[in-house]
N, CA, C and O of each residue as an XYZ file, in Angstrom:
484
protein
N      79.572    -11.747     26.022
C      79.520    -12.754     24.984
C      78.103    -12.888     24.432
O      77.917    -12.975     23.218
N      77.106    -12.905     25.314
C      75.722    -13.065     24.870
C      75.261    -11.878     24.022
O      74.462    -12.049     23.101
N      75.759    -10.676     24.328
C      75.354     -9.509     23.555
C      75.951     -9.544     22.155
O      75.296     -9.145     21.191
N      77.188    -10.018     22.035
C      77.841    -10.078     20.734
C      77.254    -11.169     19.855
O      77.032    -10.964     18.662
N      77.003    -12.327     20.449
C      76.454    -13.457     19.685
C      75.294    -14.076     20.460
O      75.455    -15.113     21.102
N      74.139    -13.446     20.398
C      73.000    -13.982     21.155
C      72.584    -15.347     20.607
O      72.782    -15.632     19.426
N      72.006    -16.191     21.472
C      71.565    -17.503     21.008
C      70.410    -17.365     20.012
O      69.686    -16.369     20.003
N      70.267    -18.375     19.194
C      69.190    -18.353     18.208
C      67.844    -18.503     18.909
O      67.775    -18.878     20.080
N      66.795    -18.208     18.184
C      65.440    -18.330     18.735
C      65.157    -19.776     19.136
O      64.473    -20.024     20.129
N      65.682    -20.735     18.362
C      65.471    -22.153     18.677
C      66.099    -22.519     20.023
O      65.501    -23.251     20.812
N      67.302    -22.012     20.282
C      67.971    -22.280     21.554
C      67.171    -21.665     22.690
O      66.974    -22.307     23.722
N      66.712    -20.445     22.523
C      65.948    -19.774     23.566
C      64.679    -20.543     23.906
O      64.331    -20.677     25.079
N      63.984    -21.051     22.893
C      62.762    -21.814     23.134
C      63.063    -23.071     23.937
O      62.311    -23.429     24.843
N      64.165    -23.741     23.604
C      64.544    -24.969     24.306
C      64.891    -24.669     25.762
O      64.464    -25.389     26.665
N      65.650    -23.628     25.988
C      66.080    -23.273     27.336
C      64.890    -22.875     28.197
O      64.863    -23.183     29.389
N      63.927    -22.210     27.627
C      62.772    -21.738     28.379
C      61.743    -22.829     28.651
O      60.898    -22.650     29.529
N      61.779    -23.944     27.940
C      60.811    -25.024     28.121
C      61.295    -25.957     29.226
O      61.882    -27.003     28.950
N      61.047    -25.574     30.469
C      61.569    -26.298     31.626
C      61.040    -27.722     31.734
O      61.736    -28.598     32.249
N      59.846    -27.963     31.268
C      59.287    -29.316     31.320
C      59.975    -30.217     30.311
O      60.363    -31.337     30.641
N      60.129    -29.742     29.092
C      60.673    -30.566     28.011
C      62.186    -30.761     28.112
O      62.693    -31.811     27.719
N      62.909    -29.778     28.627
C      64.371    -29.912     28.668
C      64.875    -30.646     29.915
O      66.080    -30.858     30.057
N      63.985    -31.029     30.805
C      64.361    -31.835     31.959
C      64.770    -31.056     33.193
O      65.065    -31.652     34.228
N      64.792    -29.731     33.103
C      65.218    -28.930     34.255
C      64.252    -29.114     35.431
O      64.696    -29.292     36.565
N      62.948    -29.073     35.178
C      61.973    -29.193     36.260
C      62.064    -30.565     36.925
O      62.020    -30.664     38.151
N      62.190    -31.622     36.123
C      62.304    -32.973     36.685
C      63.576    -33.096     37.519
O      63.563    -33.726     38.577
N      64.667    -32.504     37.059
C      65.927    -32.556     37.812
C      65.800    -31.826     39.143
O      66.337    -32.281     40.153
N      65.101    -30.706     39.153
C      64.894    -29.968     40.403
C      64.018    -30.762     41.368
O      64.277    -30.790     42.571
N      62.985    -31.405     40.836
C      62.110    -32.215     41.694
C      62.871    -33.407     42.273
O      62.682    -33.755     43.439
N      63.727    -34.033     41.469
C      64.537    -35.143     41.962
C      65.510    -34.654     43.027
O      65.689    -35.318     44.048
N      66.133    -33.516     42.811
C      67.057    -32.958     43.796
C      66.333    -32.704     45.125
O      66.881    -32.969     46.194
N      65.106    -32.192     45.052
C      64.329    -31.956     46.269
C      64.071    -33.270     47.013
O      64.169    -33.318     48.239
N      63.741    -34.334     46.273
C      63.537    -35.637     46.908
C      64.819    -36.137     47.562
O      64.788    -36.670     48.671
N      65.949    -35.964     46.875
C      67.225    -36.439     47.404
C      67.650    -35.661     48.648
O      68.271    -36.224     49.550
N      67.323    -34.392     48.698
C      67.649    -33.599     49.886
C      66.762    -34.024     51.055
O      67.241    -34.181     52.178
N      65.482    -34.206     50.790
C      64.543    -34.569     51.851
C      64.718    -36.014     52.295
O      64.566    -36.328     53.476
N      65.039    -36.898     51.347
C      65.183    -38.331     51.628
C      66.532    -38.823     51.111
O      66.593    -39.448     50.052
N      67.618    -38.550     51.842
C      68.945    -38.964     51.373
C      68.999    -40.467     51.106
O      68.523    -41.267     51.911
N      69.575    -40.833     49.982
C      69.710    -42.235     49.637
C      68.492    -42.847     48.972
O      68.477    -44.048     48.705
N      67.466    -42.044     48.697
C      66.216    -42.563     48.133
C      66.454    -43.276     46.800
O      65.737    -44.223     46.477
N      67.441    -42.841     46.028
C      67.694    -43.440     44.720
C      68.931    -44.347     44.733
O      69.484    -44.656     43.678
N      69.359    -44.767     45.913
C      70.582    -45.562     46.031
C      70.418    -46.973     45.483
O      71.401    -47.606     45.097
N      69.197    -47.465     45.446
C      68.972    -48.847     45.043
C      69.062    -49.800     46.216
O      68.852    -51.002     46.056
N      69.373    -49.278     47.394
C      69.466    -50.103     48.599
C      68.062    -50.379     49.107
O      67.362    -49.463     49.540
N      67.652    -51.631     49.056
C      66.306    -51.985     49.495
C      66.298    -52.630     50.866
O      65.247    -53.041     51.359
N      67.479    -52.720     51.490
C      67.545    -53.305     52.823
C      66.975    -52.335     53.846
O      67.102    -51.122     53.677
N      66.353    -52.838     54.899
C      65.862    -51.927     55.937
C      67.020    -51.191     56.585
O      68.146    -51.689     56.619
N      66.742    -50.027     57.089
C      67.789    -49.214     57.716
C      68.372    -49.954     58.909
O      67.644    -50.568     59.689
N      69.683    -49.890     59.041
C      70.376    -50.535     60.162
C      70.209    -49.677     61.408
O      69.990    -48.470     61.308
N      70.310    -50.294     62.579
C      70.239    -49.494     63.798
C      71.427    -48.537     63.855
O      72.438    -48.771     63.193
N      71.320    -47.468     64.635
C      72.418    -46.504     64.715
C      73.723    -47.192     65.086
O      73.740    -48.126     65.888
N      74.801    -46.726     64.503
C      76.100    -47.313     64.782
C      77.127    -46.765     63.824
O      76.902    -45.728     63.200
N      78.250    -47.439     63.697
C      79.315    -46.993     62.820
C      79.151    -47.593     61.437
O      78.606    -48.685     61.278
N      79.628    -46.870     60.445
C      79.608    -47.366     59.075
C      80.974    -47.105     58.465
O      81.527    -46.014     58.598
N      81.511    -48.112     57.796
C      82.760    -47.946     57.063
C      82.420    -48.098     55.598
O      81.763    -49.059     55.196
N      82.870    -47.149     54.807
C      82.539    -47.153     53.391
C      83.782    -46.827     52.586
O      84.635    -46.060     53.035
N      83.890    -47.408     51.392
C      85.003    -47.134     50.509
C      84.451    -46.888     49.125
O      83.561    -47.605     48.669
N      84.974    -45.877     48.453
C      84.502    -45.552     47.119
C      85.677    -45.061     46.292
O      86.516    -44.303     46.778
N      85.733    -45.490     45.056
C      86.774    -45.039     44.149
C      86.098    -44.439     42.934
O      85.325    -45.108     42.248
N      86.389    -43.190     42.674
C      85.792    -42.508     41.534
C      86.883    -41.837     40.727
O      87.866    -41.344     41.279
N      86.704    -41.822     39.424
C      87.669    -41.142     38.573
C      87.177    -39.759     38.181
O      87.884    -39.028     37.487
N      86.029    -39.402     38.596
C      85.441    -38.103     38.282
C      83.953    -38.186     38.510
O      83.436    -39.258     38.825
N      83.248    -37.076     38.358
C      81.811    -37.109     38.593
C      81.130    -38.026     37.575
O      81.413    -37.974     36.378
N      80.227    -38.865     38.084
C      79.516    -39.752     37.174
C      78.402    -38.976     36.485
O      77.779    -38.086     37.064
N      78.179    -39.342     35.246
C      77.140    -38.679     34.464
C      75.962    -39.616     34.347
O      76.145    -40.827     34.225
N      74.751    -39.077     34.381
C      73.588    -39.944     34.246
C      73.539    -40.578     32.853
O      73.928    -39.958     31.863
N      73.063    -41.806     32.796
C      72.936    -42.493     31.516
C      71.719    -41.949     30.771
O      70.851    -41.307     31.362
N      71.671    -42.210     29.488
C      70.510    -41.796     28.689
C      69.241    -42.462     29.219
O      68.175    -41.846     29.252
N      69.363    -43.723     29.633
C      68.215    -44.446     30.177
C      67.701    -43.748     31.442
O      66.494    -43.591     31.626
N      68.631    -43.330     32.313
C      68.218    -42.651     33.536
C      67.577    -41.301     33.217
O      66.580    -40.928     33.834
N      68.139    -40.572     32.264
C      67.559    -39.275     31.888
C      66.148    -39.445     31.326
O      65.263    -38.643     31.620
N      65.937    -40.490     30.518
C      64.574    -40.753     29.989
C      63.617    -41.080     31.124
O      62.494    -40.577     31.164
N      64.069    -41.932     32.055
C      63.207    -42.302     33.181
C      62.859    -41.073     34.007
O      61.717    -40.911     34.437
N      63.848    -40.203     34.229
C      63.607    -38.986     35.003
C      62.635    -38.064     34.287
O      61.728    -37.506     34.903
N      62.828    -37.906     32.988
C      61.969    -37.010     32.206
C      60.513    -37.495     32.203
O      59.586    -36.686     32.173
N      60.319    -38.810     32.235
C      58.969    -39.379     32.190
C      58.387    -39.652     33.570
O      57.241    -40.089     33.681
N      59.159    -39.400     34.621
C      58.690    -39.700     35.970
C      57.610    -38.709     36.404
O      57.732    -37.506     36.170
N      56.561    -39.219     37.034
C      55.460    -38.382     37.514
C      55.675    -38.091     39.004
O      55.519    -38.976     39.846
N      56.034    -36.847     39.315
C      56.274    -36.452     40.698
C      54.986    -36.067     41.425
O      55.032    -35.709     42.602
N      53.862    -36.131     40.758
C      52.581    -35.762     41.360
C      51.991    -36.935     42.130
O      52.337    -38.089     41.879
N      51.099    -36.634     43.067
C      50.369    -37.675     43.776
C      50.799    -37.831     45.215
O      51.506    -36.993     45.773
N      50.351    -38.934     45.803
C      50.620    -39.255     47.189
C      52.132    -39.396     47.411
O      52.814    -40.082     46.649
N      52.645    -38.750     48.447
C      54.088    -38.737     48.682
C      54.658    -40.141     48.864
O      55.731    -40.441     48.340
N      53.957    -41.006     49.598
C      54.448    -42.372     49.783
C      54.546    -43.107     48.453
O      55.489    -43.865     48.227
N      53.574    -42.883     47.573
C      53.589    -43.509     46.249
C      54.758    -42.977     45.418
O      55.455    -43.749     44.758
N      54.970    -41.666     45.451
C      56.082    -41.058     44.705
C      57.417    -41.612     45.210
O      58.299    -41.929     44.413
N      57.565    -41.727     46.536
C      58.799    -42.257     47.107
C      59.037    -43.699     46.680
O      60.158    -44.061     46.321
N      58.008    -44.515     46.714
C      58.154    -45.914     46.321
C      58.545    -46.028     44.851
O      59.434    -46.806     44.503
N      57.888    -45.260     43.995
C      58.217    -45.305     42.569
C      59.623    -44.762     42.308
O      60.330    -45.283     41.446
N      60.038    -43.720     43.044
C      61.386    -43.170     42.882
C      62.427    -44.219     43.268
O      63.449    -44.354     42.597
N      62.170    -44.968     44.355
C      63.090    -46.033     44.779
C      63.265    -47.082     43.692
O      64.348    -47.646     43.534
N      62.209    -47.340     42.950
C      62.235    -48.401     41.939
C      62.680    -47.907     40.566
O      63.401    -48.613     39.861
N      62.262    -46.710     40.179
C      62.441    -46.249     38.799
C      63.613    -45.288     38.592
O      64.070    -45.118     37.462
N      64.101    -44.663     39.647
C      65.140    -43.635     39.494
C      66.443    -44.015     40.193
O      67.157    -43.138     40.682
N      66.758    -45.285     40.247
C      67.969    -45.754     40.924
C      69.205    -45.222     40.204
O      69.376    -45.427     39.002
N      70.060    -44.537     40.956
C      71.318    -44.023     40.401
C      72.490    -44.281     41.348
O      73.586    -43.760     41.144
N      72.252    -45.082     42.374
C      73.256    -45.475     43.365
C      73.768    -44.312     44.214
O      74.816    -44.431     44.849
N      73.052    -43.202     44.236
C      73.423    -42.053     45.072
C      72.955    -42.345     46.495
O      71.755    -42.381     46.769
N      73.916    -42.553     47.395
C      73.578    -42.889     48.777
C      73.226    -41.663     49.611
O      72.727    -41.799     50.728
N      73.472    -40.492     49.094
C      73.192    -39.290     49.863
C      74.282    -39.048     50.894
O      75.285    -39.760     50.924
N      74.089    -38.072     51.714
C      75.059    -37.734     52.749
C      74.952    -38.691     53.927
O      73.883    -39.236     54.202
N      76.066    -38.890     54.620
C      76.052    -39.744     55.800
C      75.188    -39.143     56.903
O      74.505    -39.861     57.634
N      75.227    -37.812     57.014
C      74.418    -37.135     58.030
C      73.187    -36.547     57.365
O      73.297    -35.805     56.390
N      72.034    -36.873     57.883
C      70.790    -36.328     57.334
C      70.618    -34.883     57.794
O      71.219    -34.448     58.776
N      69.795    -34.163     57.068
C      69.595    -32.739     57.353
C      68.532    -32.547     58.439
O      67.545    -31.840     58.237
N      68.743    -33.169     59.564
C      67.767    -33.098     60.645
C      68.230    -32.225     61.797
O      67.438    -31.841     62.657
N      69.532    -31.910     61.807
C      70.044    -31.051     62.856
C      71.221    -30.261     62.302
O      71.614    -30.467     61.154
N      71.778    -29.378     63.083
C      72.817    -28.478     62.600
C      74.030    -29.212     62.031
O      74.611    -28.766     61.042
N      74.413    -30.320     62.636
C      75.558    -31.085     62.143
C      75.345    -31.579     60.725
O      76.285    -31.611     59.931
N      74.123    -31.963     60.400
C      73.802    -32.403     59.044
C      73.948    -31.272     58.044
O      74.473    -31.469     56.948
N      73.489    -30.097     58.415
C      73.615    -28.937     57.519
C      75.075    -28.583     57.299
O      75.469    -28.236     56.185
N      75.885    -28.667     58.353
C      77.306    -28.357     58.209
C      77.972    -29.355     57.255
O      78.795    -28.970     56.424
N      77.618    -30.621     57.378
C      78.173    -31.646     56.494
C      77.747    -31.381     55.048
O      78.559    -31.496     54.130
N      76.487    -31.030     54.848
C      75.932    -30.748     53.517
C      76.659    -29.563     52.883
O      77.027    -29.611     51.710
N      76.865    -28.498     53.664
C      77.553    -27.322     53.136
C      78.989    -27.648     52.770
O      79.500    -27.151     51.767
N      79.650    -28.480     53.572
C      81.046    -28.836     53.293
C      81.158    -29.622     52.002
O      82.112    -29.422     51.250
N      80.217    -30.506     51.720
C      80.245    -31.266     50.471
C      80.209    -30.313     49.285
O      80.950    -30.498     48.319
N      79.357    -29.299     49.347
C      79.275    -28.344     48.241
C      80.512    -27.467     48.161
O      80.923    -27.099     47.061
N      81.112    -27.124     49.276
C      82.345    -26.338     49.246
C      83.485    -27.129     48.635
O      84.359    -26.553     47.987
N      83.491    -28.459     48.832
C      84.558    -29.313     48.322
C      84.410    -29.603     46.819
O      85.356    -30.080     46.193
N      83.252    -29.324     46.241
C      83.053    -29.582     44.817
C      83.865    -28.603     43.979
O      84.046    -27.446     44.358
N      84.341    -29.069     42.862
C      85.087    -28.181     41.965
C      84.423    -28.128     40.630
O      84.898    -27.433     39.731
């Protein structure tokens, strides 16, 4: 398809500009979410002691980021002290993503993470 109808030069410039099109910011946010599950959940309560958790969620399909969230992400500065970046991400990039129940700290967490991606369609 690309050989028959290649994209215009304008499209190519947009796709290649990783900073301006938001791809780099999205990758940096994904890295934060993998390293710190739930960082953008908006939950400001201190972590509960280990135990059981019951959760219920109803979704009609994958949620899409709002224009406001995309602007905040595009303008977010991922540079600097990690603690500062984490604090600002908690405040400025809230999207209610709680992350995985199991953190990626041991093999069980990785298995859970892989299963989530296998279940995606």
